[in-house]
Amino acid sequence: MCSIAGLYGNFKGNDLIKMLKASKNRGPDSSGVFLDDIYLDVDLDNFDDDNDYSIALGHNLLSIYDLFDRQSVIQPVRNDNLVLVFNGELYNFNTIRNLVKKLGVEAEIKSDSEALLYLVDFYNNGDLLKAVGMAQKMIDGDYAFAVWDGNDLAIARDPLGVKPLFYCVSDDLCAFASSRDSLYELGFDEIQTLLPEHILFNWTDVAPAQKIYEKFIEVDGSKLNKLLKLSVSKRVEGLDSVGVIFSGGVDSSILAMLLKDISCNKKLDITLYAVGREGSKDLEAAKYAAEYLELPLKTQLLSEELIKEHIGEVVHAIGDDNLMKVGVGLTTYFATRLAHEDGIKVTISGQGADELFGGYNRYLKSFDEGTLEIEIREDISNMYHVNLERDDACAMLNSVELRLPFLDEKLVEYAINLPVKYKISGSGDILRKNILRKMAFNEGLDTEIAYRLKKAAQYGTGIDKILRKKIIKEMDLKEFL
């Protein structure tokens, strides 16, 4: 929902401003900086500071909440001991806020960043690394944050890497940012990615303690149903409107159905967004499913001319000219572009369902070889740089935040431990994702939707055909990298 950036070493105030300008699309509503001991809300276009500094934190805000008890607060946030910048969402915000109040914090806490600040501060008894590790164990969310206590700097990322965090280390200057472009802006070229759940402590990567996941026994779908409903509910708490990146397949359709159920109990405007060539499989399926669910659908018809107009910024944003990644990235880009035009700042996506439940066709070979469970675990571990950073970058080009209910940590723990026979029934199982499809059907989706054959986004939308037959013959995508 924002972008964060920071510097440590020898630099000018304007260097931080350059970084924030390069990621302004991630947080267009306001900006704030901390420069040594100076805190400022700044207008990036009219700020000039050529003074020397040694530590800086910066933040661009995408304002989503405007509620009495939870608001989008200009960052960095600070108290007498700490300074913090935060990008993301705490889904147990009320729990953390109530906890820190019980711990004796009297300050009014309006935002996720403030709740996290006081939680870290409570545990920080001269050991910031331990304090941040304790906070990570207690918070439930998708996030990247950095906290400075006057001596030490700790930078952390969520367990699955839903929110991006990149960094560079050199002898005289170290930097971190939500966007690679912010680091390119200062001339860095050797950019590293902070791994999920890791903490970068004083520019040294610290790995988390290894988790021992609970082995769930219940496999009739009721546990999955409860976990997915809870995950969706958390991700729309406090919202008045939400979009769904929609293909008409089982993943996006069950999310839309659960959102519709939630909207019956509280006011929540839901809009489905689908993209594709005229007559493409995804567009036709999306129209059918939207009508079945009785939810509004907005579509973007894709053409060679439209893709040519926008492909450069997508390739640049994801930092890769791989046609598969570009095709999926364009889908996310055009869908969130529609949402942005409607003033919607949060969209829901079904990303993660294929990895968790064996949805890809290539998993059939792994099933036959007896290595499916290993491959699924590897895919989940690598999602952050294979899929999540790409999708986040493309959505944020439109200042729209993606939320991913299938990647709730408790849901992942459950699904990753399901016996593979509940995901793929055999080597001839062309549908796959059996337990998810069965749950979707039992919850109310018809056979046409719940058991629709999977089609990858770049193929279902027709984007891949346009790219291969038209675009790459006339354009060199490397020029945008």
JSON list of N, CA and C in Angstrom, two decimals, residues 35 137 154 177 257 259 312 340 362 407 457 465 475 477:
[
{"chain": "A", "resi": 35, "resn": "LEU", "atom": "N", "xyz": [15.55, 12.45, 8.48]},
{"chain": "A", "resi": 35, "resn": "LEU", "atom": "CA", "xyz": [16.93, 12.71, 8.11]},
{"chain": "A", "resi": 35, "resn": "LEU", "atom": "C", "xyz": [17.71, 13.02, 9.38]},
{"chain": "A", "resi": 137, "resn": "LYS", "atom": "N", "xyz": [6.75, -12.71, 15.05]},
{"chain": "A", "resi": 137, "resn": "LYS", "atom": "CA", "xyz": [6.01, -13.89, 15.51]},
{"chain": "A", "resi": 137, "resn": "LYS", "atom": "C", "xyz": [4.58, -13.54, 15.89]},
{"chain": "A", "resi": 154, "resn": "ALA", "atom": "N", "xyz": [17.08, -2.32, 11.68]},
{"chain": "A", "resi": 154, "resn": "ALA", "atom": "CA", "xyz": [16.55, -3.65, 11.34]},
{"chain": "A", "resi": 154, "resn": "ALA", "atom": "C", "xyz": [15.49, -3.49, 10.26]},
{"chain": "A", "resi": 177, "resn": "ALA", "atom": "N", "xyz": [14.89, -0.31, -0.36]},
{"chain": "A", "resi": 177, "resn": "ALA", "atom": "CA", "xyz": [13.72, 0.31, -0.97]},
{"chain": "A", "resi": 177, "resn": "ALA", "atom": "C", "xyz": [12.71, -0.76, -1.36]},
{"chain": "A", "resi": 257, "resn": "MET", "atom": "N", "xyz": [-17.08, -15.15, -4.66]},
{"chain": "A", "resi": 257, "resn": "MET", "atom": "CA", "xyz": [-18.25, -15.66, -3.95]},
{"chain": "A", "resi": 257, "resn": "MET", "atom": "C", "xyz": [-18.16, -15.40, -2.45]},
{"chain": "A", "resi": 259, "resn": "LEU", "atom": "N", "xyz": [-16.43, -13.00, -1.03]},
{"chain": "A", "resi": 259, "resn": "LEU", "atom": "CA", "xyz": [-16.60, -11.55, -0.86]},
{"chain": "A", "resi": 259, "resn": "LEU", "atom": "C", "xyz": [-18.08, -11.17, -0.90]},
{"chain": "A", "resi": 312, "resn": "GLY", "atom": "N", "xyz": [6.16, -1.26, -22.46]},
{"chain": "A", "resi": 312, "resn": "GLY", "atom": "CA", "xyz": [7.45, -0.75, -21.99]},
{"chain": "A", "resi": 312, "resn": "GLY", "atom": "C", "xyz": [7.48, -0.55, -20.49]},
{"chain": "A", "resi": 340, "resn": "HIS", "atom": "N", "xyz": [-8.12, 1.24, -10.91]},
{"chain": "A", "resi": 340, "resn": "HIS", "atom": "CA", "xyz": [-7.68, 2.61, -10.61]},
{"chain": "A", "resi": 340, "resn": "HIS", "atom": "C", "xyz": [-8.64, 3.64, -11.21]},
{"chain": "A", "resi": 362, "resn": "ARG", "atom": "N", "xyz": [2.48, -29.15, -15.11]},
{"chain": "A", "resi": 362, "resn": "ARG", "atom": "CA", "xyz": [3.78, -29.76, -14.89]},
{"chain": "A", "resi": 362, "resn": "ARG", "atom": "C", "xyz": [3.82, -30.60, -13.61]},
{"chain": "A", "resi": 407, "resn": "LEU", "atom": "N", "xyz": [-2.53, -16.82, 0.23]},
{"chain": "A", "resi": 407, "resn": "LEU", "atom": "CA", "xyz": [-1.22, -16.81, 0.84]},
{"chain": "A", "resi": 407, "resn": "LEU", "atom": "C", "xyz": [-1.25, -16.35, 2.29]},
{"chain": "A", "resi": 457, "resn": "ALA", "atom": "N", "xyz": [-2.81, -17.45, -17.38]},
{"chain": "A", "resi": 457, "resn": "ALA", "atom": "CA", "xyz": [-3.33, -16.12, -17.70]},
{"chain": "A", "resi": 457, "resn": "ALA", "atom": "C", "xyz": [-2.88, -15.62, -19.06]},
{"chain": "A", "resi": 465, "resn": "LYS", "atom": "N", "xyz": [-0.35, -14.85, -27.52]},
{"chain": "A", "resi": 465, "resn": "LYS", "atom": "CA", "xyz": [-0.41, -14.92, -28.99]},
{"chain": "A", "resi": 465, "resn": "LYS", "atom": "C", "xyz": [-0.07, -13.56, -29.61]},
{"chain": "A", "resi": 475, "resn": "MET", "atom": "N", "xyz": [9.40, -5.23, -31.88]},
{"chain": "A", "resi": 475, "resn": "MET", "atom": "CA", "xyz": [9.98, -4.50, -30.77]},
{"chain": "A", "resi": 475, "resn": "MET", "atom": "C", "xyz": [11.02, -5.34, -30.07]},
{"chain": "A", "resi": 477, "resn": "LEU", "atom": "N", "xyz": [12.24, -5.94, -26.55]},
{"chain": "A", "resi": 477, "resn": "LEU", "atom": "CA", "xyz": [11.83, -5.66, -25.18]},
{"chain": "A", "resi": 477, "resn": "LEU", "atom": "C", "xyz": [12.99, -5.31, -24.27]}
]
